[in-house]
Short mmCIF file of C-alpha atoms in Angstrom, two decimals:
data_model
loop_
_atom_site.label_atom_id
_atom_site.label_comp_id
_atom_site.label_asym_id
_atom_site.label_seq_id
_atom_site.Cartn_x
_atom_site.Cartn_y
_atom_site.Cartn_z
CA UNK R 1 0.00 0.00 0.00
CA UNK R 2 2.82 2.48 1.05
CA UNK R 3 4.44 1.91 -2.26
CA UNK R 4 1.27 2.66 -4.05
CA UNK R 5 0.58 5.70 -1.90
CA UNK R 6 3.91 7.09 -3.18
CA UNK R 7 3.66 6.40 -6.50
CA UNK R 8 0.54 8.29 -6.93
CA UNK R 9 1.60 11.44 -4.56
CA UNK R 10 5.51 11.20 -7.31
CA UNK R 11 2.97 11.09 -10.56
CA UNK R 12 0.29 13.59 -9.65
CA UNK R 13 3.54 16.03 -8.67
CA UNK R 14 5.09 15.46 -11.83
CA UNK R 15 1.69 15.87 -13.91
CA UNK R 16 1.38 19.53 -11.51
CA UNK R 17 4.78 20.07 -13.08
CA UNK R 18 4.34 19.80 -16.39
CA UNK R 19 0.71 21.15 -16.23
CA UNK R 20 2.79 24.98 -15.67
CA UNK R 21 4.54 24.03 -18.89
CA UNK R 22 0.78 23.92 -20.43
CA UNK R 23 -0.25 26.99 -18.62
CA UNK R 24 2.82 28.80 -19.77
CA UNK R 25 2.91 28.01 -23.61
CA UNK R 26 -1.04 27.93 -24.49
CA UNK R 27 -3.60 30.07 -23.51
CA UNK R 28 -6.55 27.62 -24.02
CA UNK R 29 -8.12 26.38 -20.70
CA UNK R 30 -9.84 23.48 -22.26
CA UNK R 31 -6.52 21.90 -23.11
CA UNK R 32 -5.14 22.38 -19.44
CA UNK R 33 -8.49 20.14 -18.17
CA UNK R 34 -8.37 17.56 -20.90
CA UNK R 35 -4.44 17.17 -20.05
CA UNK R 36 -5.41 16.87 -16.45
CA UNK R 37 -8.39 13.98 -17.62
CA UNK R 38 -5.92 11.91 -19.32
CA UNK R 39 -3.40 12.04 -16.99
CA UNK R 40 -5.93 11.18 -14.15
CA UNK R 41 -7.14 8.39 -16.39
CA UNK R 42 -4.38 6.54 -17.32
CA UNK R 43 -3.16 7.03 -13.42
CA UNK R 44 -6.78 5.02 -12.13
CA UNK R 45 -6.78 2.40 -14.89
CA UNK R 46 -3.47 1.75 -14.38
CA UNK R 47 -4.18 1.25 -10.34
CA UNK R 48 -7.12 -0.92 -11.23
CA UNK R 49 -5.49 -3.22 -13.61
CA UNK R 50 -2.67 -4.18 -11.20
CA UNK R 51 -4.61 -4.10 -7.78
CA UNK R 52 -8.44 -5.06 -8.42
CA UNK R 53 -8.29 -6.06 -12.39
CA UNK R 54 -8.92 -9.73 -13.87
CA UNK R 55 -6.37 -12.27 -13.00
CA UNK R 56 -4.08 -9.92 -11.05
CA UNK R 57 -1.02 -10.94 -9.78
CA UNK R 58 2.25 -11.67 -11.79
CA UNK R 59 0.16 -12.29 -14.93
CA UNK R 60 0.70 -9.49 -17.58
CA UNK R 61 -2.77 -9.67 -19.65
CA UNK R 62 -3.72 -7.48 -22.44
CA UNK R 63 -5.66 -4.62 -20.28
CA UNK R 64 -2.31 -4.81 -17.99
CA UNK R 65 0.02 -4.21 -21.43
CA UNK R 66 -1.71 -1.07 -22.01
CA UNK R 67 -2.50 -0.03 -19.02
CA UNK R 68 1.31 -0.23 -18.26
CA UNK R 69 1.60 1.37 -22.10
CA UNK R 70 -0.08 4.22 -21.53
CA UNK R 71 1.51 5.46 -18.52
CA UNK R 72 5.36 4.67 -19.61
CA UNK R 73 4.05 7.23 -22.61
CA UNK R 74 2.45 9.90 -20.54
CA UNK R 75 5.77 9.10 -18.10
CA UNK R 76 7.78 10.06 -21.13
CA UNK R 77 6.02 13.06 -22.03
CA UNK R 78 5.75 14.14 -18.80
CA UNK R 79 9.86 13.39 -17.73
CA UNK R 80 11.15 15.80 -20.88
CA UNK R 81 8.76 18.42 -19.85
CA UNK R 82 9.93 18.48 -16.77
CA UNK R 83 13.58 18.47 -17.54
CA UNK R 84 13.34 21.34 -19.52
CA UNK R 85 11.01 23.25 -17.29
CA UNK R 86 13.48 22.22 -13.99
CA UNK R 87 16.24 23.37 -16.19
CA UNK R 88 14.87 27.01 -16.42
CA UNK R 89 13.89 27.04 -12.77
CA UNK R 90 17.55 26.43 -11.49
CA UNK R 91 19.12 29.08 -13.72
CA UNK R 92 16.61 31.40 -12.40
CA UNK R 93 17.23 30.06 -8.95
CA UNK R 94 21.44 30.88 -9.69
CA UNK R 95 20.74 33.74 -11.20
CA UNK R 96 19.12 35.31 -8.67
CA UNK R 97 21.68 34.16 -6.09
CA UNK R 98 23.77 36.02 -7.93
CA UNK R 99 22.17 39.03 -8.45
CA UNK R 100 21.92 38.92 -4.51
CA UNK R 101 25.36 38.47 -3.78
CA UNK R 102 26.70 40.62 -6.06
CA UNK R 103 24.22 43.50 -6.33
CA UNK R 104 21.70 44.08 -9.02
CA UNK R 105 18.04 43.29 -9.49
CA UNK R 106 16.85 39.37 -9.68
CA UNK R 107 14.90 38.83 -12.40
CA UNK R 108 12.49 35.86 -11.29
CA UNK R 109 9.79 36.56 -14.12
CA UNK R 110 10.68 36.41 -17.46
CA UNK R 111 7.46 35.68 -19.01
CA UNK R 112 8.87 35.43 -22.82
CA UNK R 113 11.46 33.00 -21.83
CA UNK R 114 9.35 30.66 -19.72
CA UNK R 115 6.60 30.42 -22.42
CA UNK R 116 9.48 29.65 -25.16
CA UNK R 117 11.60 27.06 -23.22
CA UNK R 118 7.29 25.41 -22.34
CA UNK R 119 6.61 25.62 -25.52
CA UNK R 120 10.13 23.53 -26.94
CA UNK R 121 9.69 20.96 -23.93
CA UNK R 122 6.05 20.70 -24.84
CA UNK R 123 7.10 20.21 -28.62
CA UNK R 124 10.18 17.58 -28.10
CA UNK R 125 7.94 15.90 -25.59
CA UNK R 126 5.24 14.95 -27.89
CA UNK R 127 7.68 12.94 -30.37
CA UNK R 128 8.14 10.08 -28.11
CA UNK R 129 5.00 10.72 -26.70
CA UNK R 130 3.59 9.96 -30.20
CA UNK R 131 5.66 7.57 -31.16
CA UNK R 132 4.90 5.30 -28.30
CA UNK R 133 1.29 5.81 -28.83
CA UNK R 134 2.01 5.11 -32.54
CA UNK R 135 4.24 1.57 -31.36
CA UNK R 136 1.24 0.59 -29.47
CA UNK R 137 -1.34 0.93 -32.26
CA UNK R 138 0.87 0.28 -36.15
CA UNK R 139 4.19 -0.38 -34.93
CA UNK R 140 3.58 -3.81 -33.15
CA UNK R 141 1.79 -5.18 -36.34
CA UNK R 142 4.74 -3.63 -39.02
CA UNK R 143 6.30 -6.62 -40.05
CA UNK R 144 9.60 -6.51 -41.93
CA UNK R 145 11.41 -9.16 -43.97
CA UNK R 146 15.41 -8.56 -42.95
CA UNK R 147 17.67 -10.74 -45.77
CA UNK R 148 21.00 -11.86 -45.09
CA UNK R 149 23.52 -14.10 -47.69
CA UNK R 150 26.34 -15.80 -45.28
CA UNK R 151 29.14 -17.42 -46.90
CA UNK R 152 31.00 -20.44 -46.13
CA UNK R 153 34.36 -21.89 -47.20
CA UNK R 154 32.80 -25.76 -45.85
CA UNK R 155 29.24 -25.25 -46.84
CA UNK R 156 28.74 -28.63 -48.52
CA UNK R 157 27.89 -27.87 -52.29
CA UNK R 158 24.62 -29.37 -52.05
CA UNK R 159 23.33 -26.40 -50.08
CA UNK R 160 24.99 -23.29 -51.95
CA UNK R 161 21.74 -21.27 -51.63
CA UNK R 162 19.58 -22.71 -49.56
CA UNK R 163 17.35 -20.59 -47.45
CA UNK R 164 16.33 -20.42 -44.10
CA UNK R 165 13.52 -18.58 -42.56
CA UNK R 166 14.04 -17.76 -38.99
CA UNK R 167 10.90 -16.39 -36.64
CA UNK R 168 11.05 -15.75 -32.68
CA UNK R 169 9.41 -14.86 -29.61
CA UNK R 170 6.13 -14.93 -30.83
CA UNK R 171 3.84 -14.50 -27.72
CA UNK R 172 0.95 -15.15 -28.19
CA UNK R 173 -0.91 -14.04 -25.26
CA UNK R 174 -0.23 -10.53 -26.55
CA UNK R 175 -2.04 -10.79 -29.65
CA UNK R 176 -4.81 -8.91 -30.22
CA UNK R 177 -5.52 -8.64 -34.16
CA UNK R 178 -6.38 -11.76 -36.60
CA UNK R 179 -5.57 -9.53 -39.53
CA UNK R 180 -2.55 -8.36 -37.89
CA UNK R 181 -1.24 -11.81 -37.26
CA UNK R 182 -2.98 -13.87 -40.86
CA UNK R 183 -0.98 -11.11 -42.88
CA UNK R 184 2.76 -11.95 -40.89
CA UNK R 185 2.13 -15.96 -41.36
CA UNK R 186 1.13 -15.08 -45.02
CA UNK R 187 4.53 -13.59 -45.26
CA UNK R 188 6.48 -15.88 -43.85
CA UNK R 189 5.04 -18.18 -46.35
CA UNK R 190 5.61 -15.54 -49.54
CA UNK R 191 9.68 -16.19 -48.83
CA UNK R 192 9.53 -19.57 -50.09
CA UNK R 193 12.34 -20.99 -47.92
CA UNK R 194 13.54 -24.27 -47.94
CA UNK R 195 13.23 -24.60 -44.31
CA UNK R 196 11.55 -22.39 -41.18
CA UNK R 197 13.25 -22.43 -38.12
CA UNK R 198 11.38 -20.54 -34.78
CA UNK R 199 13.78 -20.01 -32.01
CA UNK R 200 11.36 -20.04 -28.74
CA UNK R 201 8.71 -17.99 -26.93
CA UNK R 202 5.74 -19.22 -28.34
CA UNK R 203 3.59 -18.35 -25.46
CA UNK R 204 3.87 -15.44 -22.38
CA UNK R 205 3.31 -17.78 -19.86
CA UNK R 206 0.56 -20.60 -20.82
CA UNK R 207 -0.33 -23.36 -23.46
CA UNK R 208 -4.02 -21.80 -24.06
CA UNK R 209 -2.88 -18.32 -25.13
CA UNK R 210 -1.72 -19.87 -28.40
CA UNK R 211 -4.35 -22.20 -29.06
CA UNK R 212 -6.45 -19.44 -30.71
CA UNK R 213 -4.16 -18.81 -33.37
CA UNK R 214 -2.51 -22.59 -33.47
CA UNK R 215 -4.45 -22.77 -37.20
CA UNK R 216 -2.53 -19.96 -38.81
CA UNK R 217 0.73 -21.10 -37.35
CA UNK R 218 -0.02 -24.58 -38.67
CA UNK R 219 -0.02 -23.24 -42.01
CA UNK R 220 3.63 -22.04 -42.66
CA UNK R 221 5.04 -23.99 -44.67
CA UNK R 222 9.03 -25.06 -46.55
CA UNK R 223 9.75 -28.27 -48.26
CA UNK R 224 12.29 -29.34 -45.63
CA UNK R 225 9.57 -29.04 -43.01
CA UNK R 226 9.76 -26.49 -39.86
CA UNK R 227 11.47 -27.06 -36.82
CA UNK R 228 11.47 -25.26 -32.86
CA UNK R 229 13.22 -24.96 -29.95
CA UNK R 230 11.64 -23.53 -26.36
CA UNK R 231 12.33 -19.86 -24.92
CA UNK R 232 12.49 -18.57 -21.56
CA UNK R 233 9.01 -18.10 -21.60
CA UNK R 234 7.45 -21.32 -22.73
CA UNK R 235 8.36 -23.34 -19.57
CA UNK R 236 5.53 -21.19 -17.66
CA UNK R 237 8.26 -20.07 -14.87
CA UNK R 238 6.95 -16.09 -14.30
CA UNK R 239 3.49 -17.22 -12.69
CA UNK R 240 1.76 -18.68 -10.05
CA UNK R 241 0.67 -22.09 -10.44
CA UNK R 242 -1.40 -23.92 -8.02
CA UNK R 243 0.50 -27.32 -8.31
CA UNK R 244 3.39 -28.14 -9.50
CA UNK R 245 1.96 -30.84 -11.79
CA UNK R 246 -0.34 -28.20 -13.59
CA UNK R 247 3.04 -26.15 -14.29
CA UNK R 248 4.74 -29.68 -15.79
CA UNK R 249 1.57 -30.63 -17.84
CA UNK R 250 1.34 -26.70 -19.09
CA UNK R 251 4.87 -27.81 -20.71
CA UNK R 252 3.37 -31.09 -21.64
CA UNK R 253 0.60 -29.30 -23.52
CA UNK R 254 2.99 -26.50 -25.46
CA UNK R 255 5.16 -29.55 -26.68
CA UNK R 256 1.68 -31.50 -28.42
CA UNK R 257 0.57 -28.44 -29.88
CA UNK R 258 3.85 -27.33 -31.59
CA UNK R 259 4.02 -31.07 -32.66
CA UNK R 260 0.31 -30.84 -33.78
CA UNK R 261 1.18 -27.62 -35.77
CA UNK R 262 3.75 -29.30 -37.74
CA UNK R 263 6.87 -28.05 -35.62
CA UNK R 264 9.30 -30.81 -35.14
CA UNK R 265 10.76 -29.44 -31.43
CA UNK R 266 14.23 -29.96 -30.95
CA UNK R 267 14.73 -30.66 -27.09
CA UNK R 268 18.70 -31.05 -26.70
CA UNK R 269 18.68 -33.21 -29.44
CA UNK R 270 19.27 -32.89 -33.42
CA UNK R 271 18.30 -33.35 -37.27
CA UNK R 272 20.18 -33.81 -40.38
CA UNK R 273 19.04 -31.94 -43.24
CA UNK R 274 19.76 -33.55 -46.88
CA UNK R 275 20.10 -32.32 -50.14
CA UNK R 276 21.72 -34.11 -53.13
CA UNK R 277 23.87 -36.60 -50.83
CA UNK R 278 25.09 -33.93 -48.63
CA UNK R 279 23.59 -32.96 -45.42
CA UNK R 280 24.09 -30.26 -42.81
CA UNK R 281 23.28 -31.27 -38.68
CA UNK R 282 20.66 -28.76 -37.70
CA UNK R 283 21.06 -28.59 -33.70
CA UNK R 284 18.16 -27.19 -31.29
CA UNK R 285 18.82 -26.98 -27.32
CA UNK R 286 16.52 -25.67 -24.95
CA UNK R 287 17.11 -22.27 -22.76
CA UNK R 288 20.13 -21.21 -21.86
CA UNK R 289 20.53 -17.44 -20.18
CA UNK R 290 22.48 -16.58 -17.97
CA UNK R 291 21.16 -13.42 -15.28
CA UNK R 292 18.66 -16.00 -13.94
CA UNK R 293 17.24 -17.32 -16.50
CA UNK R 294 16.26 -21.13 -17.34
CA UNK R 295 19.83 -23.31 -18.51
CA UNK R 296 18.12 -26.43 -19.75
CA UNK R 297 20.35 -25.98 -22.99
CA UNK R 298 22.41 -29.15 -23.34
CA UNK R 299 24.95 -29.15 -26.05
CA UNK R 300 26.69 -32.19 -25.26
CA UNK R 301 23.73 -34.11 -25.11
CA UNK R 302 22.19 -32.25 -28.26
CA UNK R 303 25.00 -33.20 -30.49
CA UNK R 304 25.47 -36.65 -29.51
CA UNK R 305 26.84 -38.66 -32.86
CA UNK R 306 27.89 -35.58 -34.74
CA UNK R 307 30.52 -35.40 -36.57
CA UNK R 308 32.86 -32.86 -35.66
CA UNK R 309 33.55 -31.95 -39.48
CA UNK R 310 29.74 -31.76 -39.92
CA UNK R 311 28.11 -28.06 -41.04
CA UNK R 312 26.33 -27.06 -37.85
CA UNK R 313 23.50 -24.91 -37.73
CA UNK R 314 22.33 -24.16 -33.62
CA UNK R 315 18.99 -23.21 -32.75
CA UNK R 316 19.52 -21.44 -29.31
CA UNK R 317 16.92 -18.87 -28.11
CA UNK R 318 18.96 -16.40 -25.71
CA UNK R 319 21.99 -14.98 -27.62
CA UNK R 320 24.31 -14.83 -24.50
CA UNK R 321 24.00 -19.12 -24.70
CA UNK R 322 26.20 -18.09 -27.94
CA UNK R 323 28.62 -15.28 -26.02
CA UNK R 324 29.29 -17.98 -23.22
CA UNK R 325 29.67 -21.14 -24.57
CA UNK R 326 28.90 -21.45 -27.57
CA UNK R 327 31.61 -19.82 -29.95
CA UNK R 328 34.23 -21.42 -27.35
CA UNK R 329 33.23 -24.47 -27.39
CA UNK R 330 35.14 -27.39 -28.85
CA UNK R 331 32.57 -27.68 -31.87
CA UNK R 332 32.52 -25.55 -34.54
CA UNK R 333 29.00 -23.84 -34.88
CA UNK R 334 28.84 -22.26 -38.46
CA UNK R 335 25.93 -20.69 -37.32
CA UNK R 336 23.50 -19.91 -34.33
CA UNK R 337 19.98 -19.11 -34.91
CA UNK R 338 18.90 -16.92 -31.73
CA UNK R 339 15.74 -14.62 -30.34
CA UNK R 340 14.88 -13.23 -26.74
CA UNK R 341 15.85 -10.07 -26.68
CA UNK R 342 13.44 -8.15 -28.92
CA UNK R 343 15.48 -5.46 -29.60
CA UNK R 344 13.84 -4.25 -26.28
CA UNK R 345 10.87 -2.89 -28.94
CA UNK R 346 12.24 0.48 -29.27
CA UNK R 347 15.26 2.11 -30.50
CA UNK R 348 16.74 3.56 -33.61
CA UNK R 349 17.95 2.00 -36.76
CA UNK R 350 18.79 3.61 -40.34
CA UNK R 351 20.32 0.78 -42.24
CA UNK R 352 23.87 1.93 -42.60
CA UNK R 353 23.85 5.05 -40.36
CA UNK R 354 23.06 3.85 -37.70
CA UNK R 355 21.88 0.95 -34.86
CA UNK R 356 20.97 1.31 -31.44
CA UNK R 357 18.75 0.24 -28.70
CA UNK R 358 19.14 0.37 -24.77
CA UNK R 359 18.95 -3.40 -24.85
CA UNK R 360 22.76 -2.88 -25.82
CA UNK R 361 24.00 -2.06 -22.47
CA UNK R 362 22.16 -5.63 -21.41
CA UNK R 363 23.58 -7.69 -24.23
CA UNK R 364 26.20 -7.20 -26.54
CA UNK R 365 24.55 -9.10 -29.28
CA UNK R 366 21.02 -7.83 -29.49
CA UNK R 367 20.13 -7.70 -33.31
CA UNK R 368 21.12 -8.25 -36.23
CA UNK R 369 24.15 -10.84 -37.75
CA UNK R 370 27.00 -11.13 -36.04
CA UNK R 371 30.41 -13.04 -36.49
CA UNK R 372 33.14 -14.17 -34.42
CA UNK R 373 35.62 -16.44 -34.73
CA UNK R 374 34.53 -17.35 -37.97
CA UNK R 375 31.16 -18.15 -36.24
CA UNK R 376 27.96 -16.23 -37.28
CA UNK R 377 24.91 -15.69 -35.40
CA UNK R 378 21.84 -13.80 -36.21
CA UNK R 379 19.59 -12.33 -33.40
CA UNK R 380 16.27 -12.36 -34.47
CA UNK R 381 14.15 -9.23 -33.47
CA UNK R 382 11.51 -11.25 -33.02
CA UNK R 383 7.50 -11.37 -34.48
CA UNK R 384 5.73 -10.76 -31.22
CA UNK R 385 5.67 -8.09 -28.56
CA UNK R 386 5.66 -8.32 -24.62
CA UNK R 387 4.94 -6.17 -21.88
CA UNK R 388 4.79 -3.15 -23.75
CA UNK R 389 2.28 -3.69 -25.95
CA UNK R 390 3.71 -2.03 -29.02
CA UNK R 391 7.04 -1.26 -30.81
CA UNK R 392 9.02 1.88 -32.10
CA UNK R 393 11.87 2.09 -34.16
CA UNK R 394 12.75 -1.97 -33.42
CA UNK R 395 10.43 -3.20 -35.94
CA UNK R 396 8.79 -7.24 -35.61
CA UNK R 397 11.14 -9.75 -38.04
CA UNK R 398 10.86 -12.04 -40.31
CA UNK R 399 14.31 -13.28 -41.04
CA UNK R 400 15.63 -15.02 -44.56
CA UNK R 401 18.81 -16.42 -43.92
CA UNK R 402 20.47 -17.54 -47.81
CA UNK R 403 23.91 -20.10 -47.43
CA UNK R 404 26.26 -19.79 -49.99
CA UNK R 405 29.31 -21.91 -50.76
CA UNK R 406 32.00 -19.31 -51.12
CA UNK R 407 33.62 -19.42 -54.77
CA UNK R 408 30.63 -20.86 -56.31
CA UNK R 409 28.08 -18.19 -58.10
#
């Protein structure tokens, strides 16, 4: 309760704050109360969703996503205000000391200058401001389709362009748009690959969230079949269960359903994929993380019978399984398929300018391809959102992966 208690007297202040930036820059009452009525709503929804909403507790449900979406963007709009507006305050506050000590006249009011600097927070506010509110209702659902040609001296000849498409974290329980979600399968389907790979987090938390859209899933589609791994999130580990045996059969239930979707789930174990006499070990373990998170990745048990000398391609859903073990390890992984991290949904990339996220200061390989001693791994940006209920900038992925054989055209 105390918590709560402070939280509402720290927000109300801060909305107080930024309400003088409103007062000082426009002289239209009506937009000082309906500034006021947001901010007041988005405050009691948010209280009721995690105190007195449907399933409360550590379960983050739809009307919890944008309950918590709403107020990170009125946070954010509210936080740059007030930066700007504290700013001015302080040099008044200095200048007037000075004034004090050293003779003169203090100038608190400086009506011109306060309504310009309210006015510019007010205005570089709003572009986050929008842009989260824009992530929350286009940016979630703005697939892209990210292509990548590797090359590899020991590629065996027999797959010199074959294609891979890679999906991850798809969460389920977040969806909230057939449409939405029938156009992404559809073009995951238009890239034709010869095999689809999906590196973990099917579900937030339980089996029945994905049930509802277990038909369009079961559609994709690639000659050499499609194949998954488990994420973080798929074991059921960030709620409450009443049993322990209703956690376990949760698990039990996601691994039939992939299976009846057509996913052949790689738990610690592998497949050989063939093509014209030559094949290529395609590995999948289950999590690995390290900061708490799930290790139930086995790769010694997972390549059991491979040949060293074999082309590897891992399935591994947390890239830091790859930073830690993997590229030392005493097998040679030509490539690691990865997820988890989202790209944190929000950040800024400008294909050859520029790529950043915060996620960065979390892990050092967050998106994209990546390669390291002579190992590659891409990090999928993933198809689904969590928490958040929306993205900006860090747009959902479809990945097309295309081997080549280096020297052959």
């Amino acid at each position: 309760m105390l918590r709560w208690i402070l939280f509402v007297i720290v927000y109300l202040a801060m909305a107080l704050y930024t309400l003088q930036a409103l007062r000082s820059g426009t002289r239209f009452p009506w937009l000082h109360y309906l500034y006021l009525a947001i901010a007041l709503l988005i405050l009691g929804n948010f209280i009721y969703q995690f105190t007195v909403g449907d399933d409360t507790g550590r379960v983050l449900n739809r009307p919890k996503s944008y309950a918590f979406g709403f107020l990170i963007a009125i946070l954010t709009f509210n936080l740059i205000t007030i930066f700007f507006l504290f700013s001015e305050d302080i040099y008044r506050m200095l200048m007037a000391g000075y004034h004090r000590l050293f003779g003169g006249r203090a100038e608190f009011s400086l009506p011109g200058r306060r309504r310009f600097i309210s006015l510019m927070a007010l205005g570089l506010a709003s572009i986050p401001f929008g842009a989260l509110l824009y992530g929350m209702y286009r940016g979630k659902y703005r697939f892209r389709v990210l292509k990548y040609d590797l090359e590899f001296k020991d590629l065996p000849d027999g797959f010199h362009n074959y294609t891979i498409t890679q999906i991850s974290d798809v969460h389920s329980g977040s969806f909230d748009n057939r449409e939405k979600i029938e156009y992404g399968v559809s073009l995951i389907n238009q890239q034709q690959s010869d095999v689809i790979l999906f590196t973990g987090d099917l579900v937030n938390n339980k089996t029945s969230e994905m049930i509802p859209w277990a038909d369009l899933f079961a559609t994709l589609k690639a000659p050499d079949g499609k194949y998954s791994i488990l994420g973080n999130h798929d074991y059921g580990d960030y709620i409450p269960w009443d049993t322990e045996e209703e956690k376990a059969q949760n698990l039990q239930d996601l691994k039939k359903l992939q299976r009846e979707m057509g996913f052949d789930l790689l738990l610690n174990e592998h497949r050989y994929l063939e093509r014209g006499g030559d094949r290529i070990a395609l590995i999948g373990v289950e999590n690995w993380g390290r900061g708490g998170f799930k290790k139930a990745g086995d790769l010694r048990k997972a390549t059991e019978g491979i040949h060293p000398g074999d082309f590897k391609v891992l399935l591994s859903h947390d890239p830091s399984h790859w930073e830690d073990q993997v590229i030392h390890d005493d097998l040679h992984y030509h490539l690691t398929l990865s997820g988890h991290t989202h790209g944190m949904q929000f950040g800024i990339e400008i294909p050859g300018w520029i790529k950043w996220s915060p996620v960065k200061w979390r892990y050092k390989y967050w998106a994209g391809v990546y390669e390291e001693l002579g190992q590659f791994i891409n990090v999928n940006r993933g198809f689904g959102f969590l928490g958040y209920p929306g993205r900006v900038g860090i747009w959902p992925e479809i990945t097309v992966i295309r081997l080549r054989k280096t020297g052959l055209s």
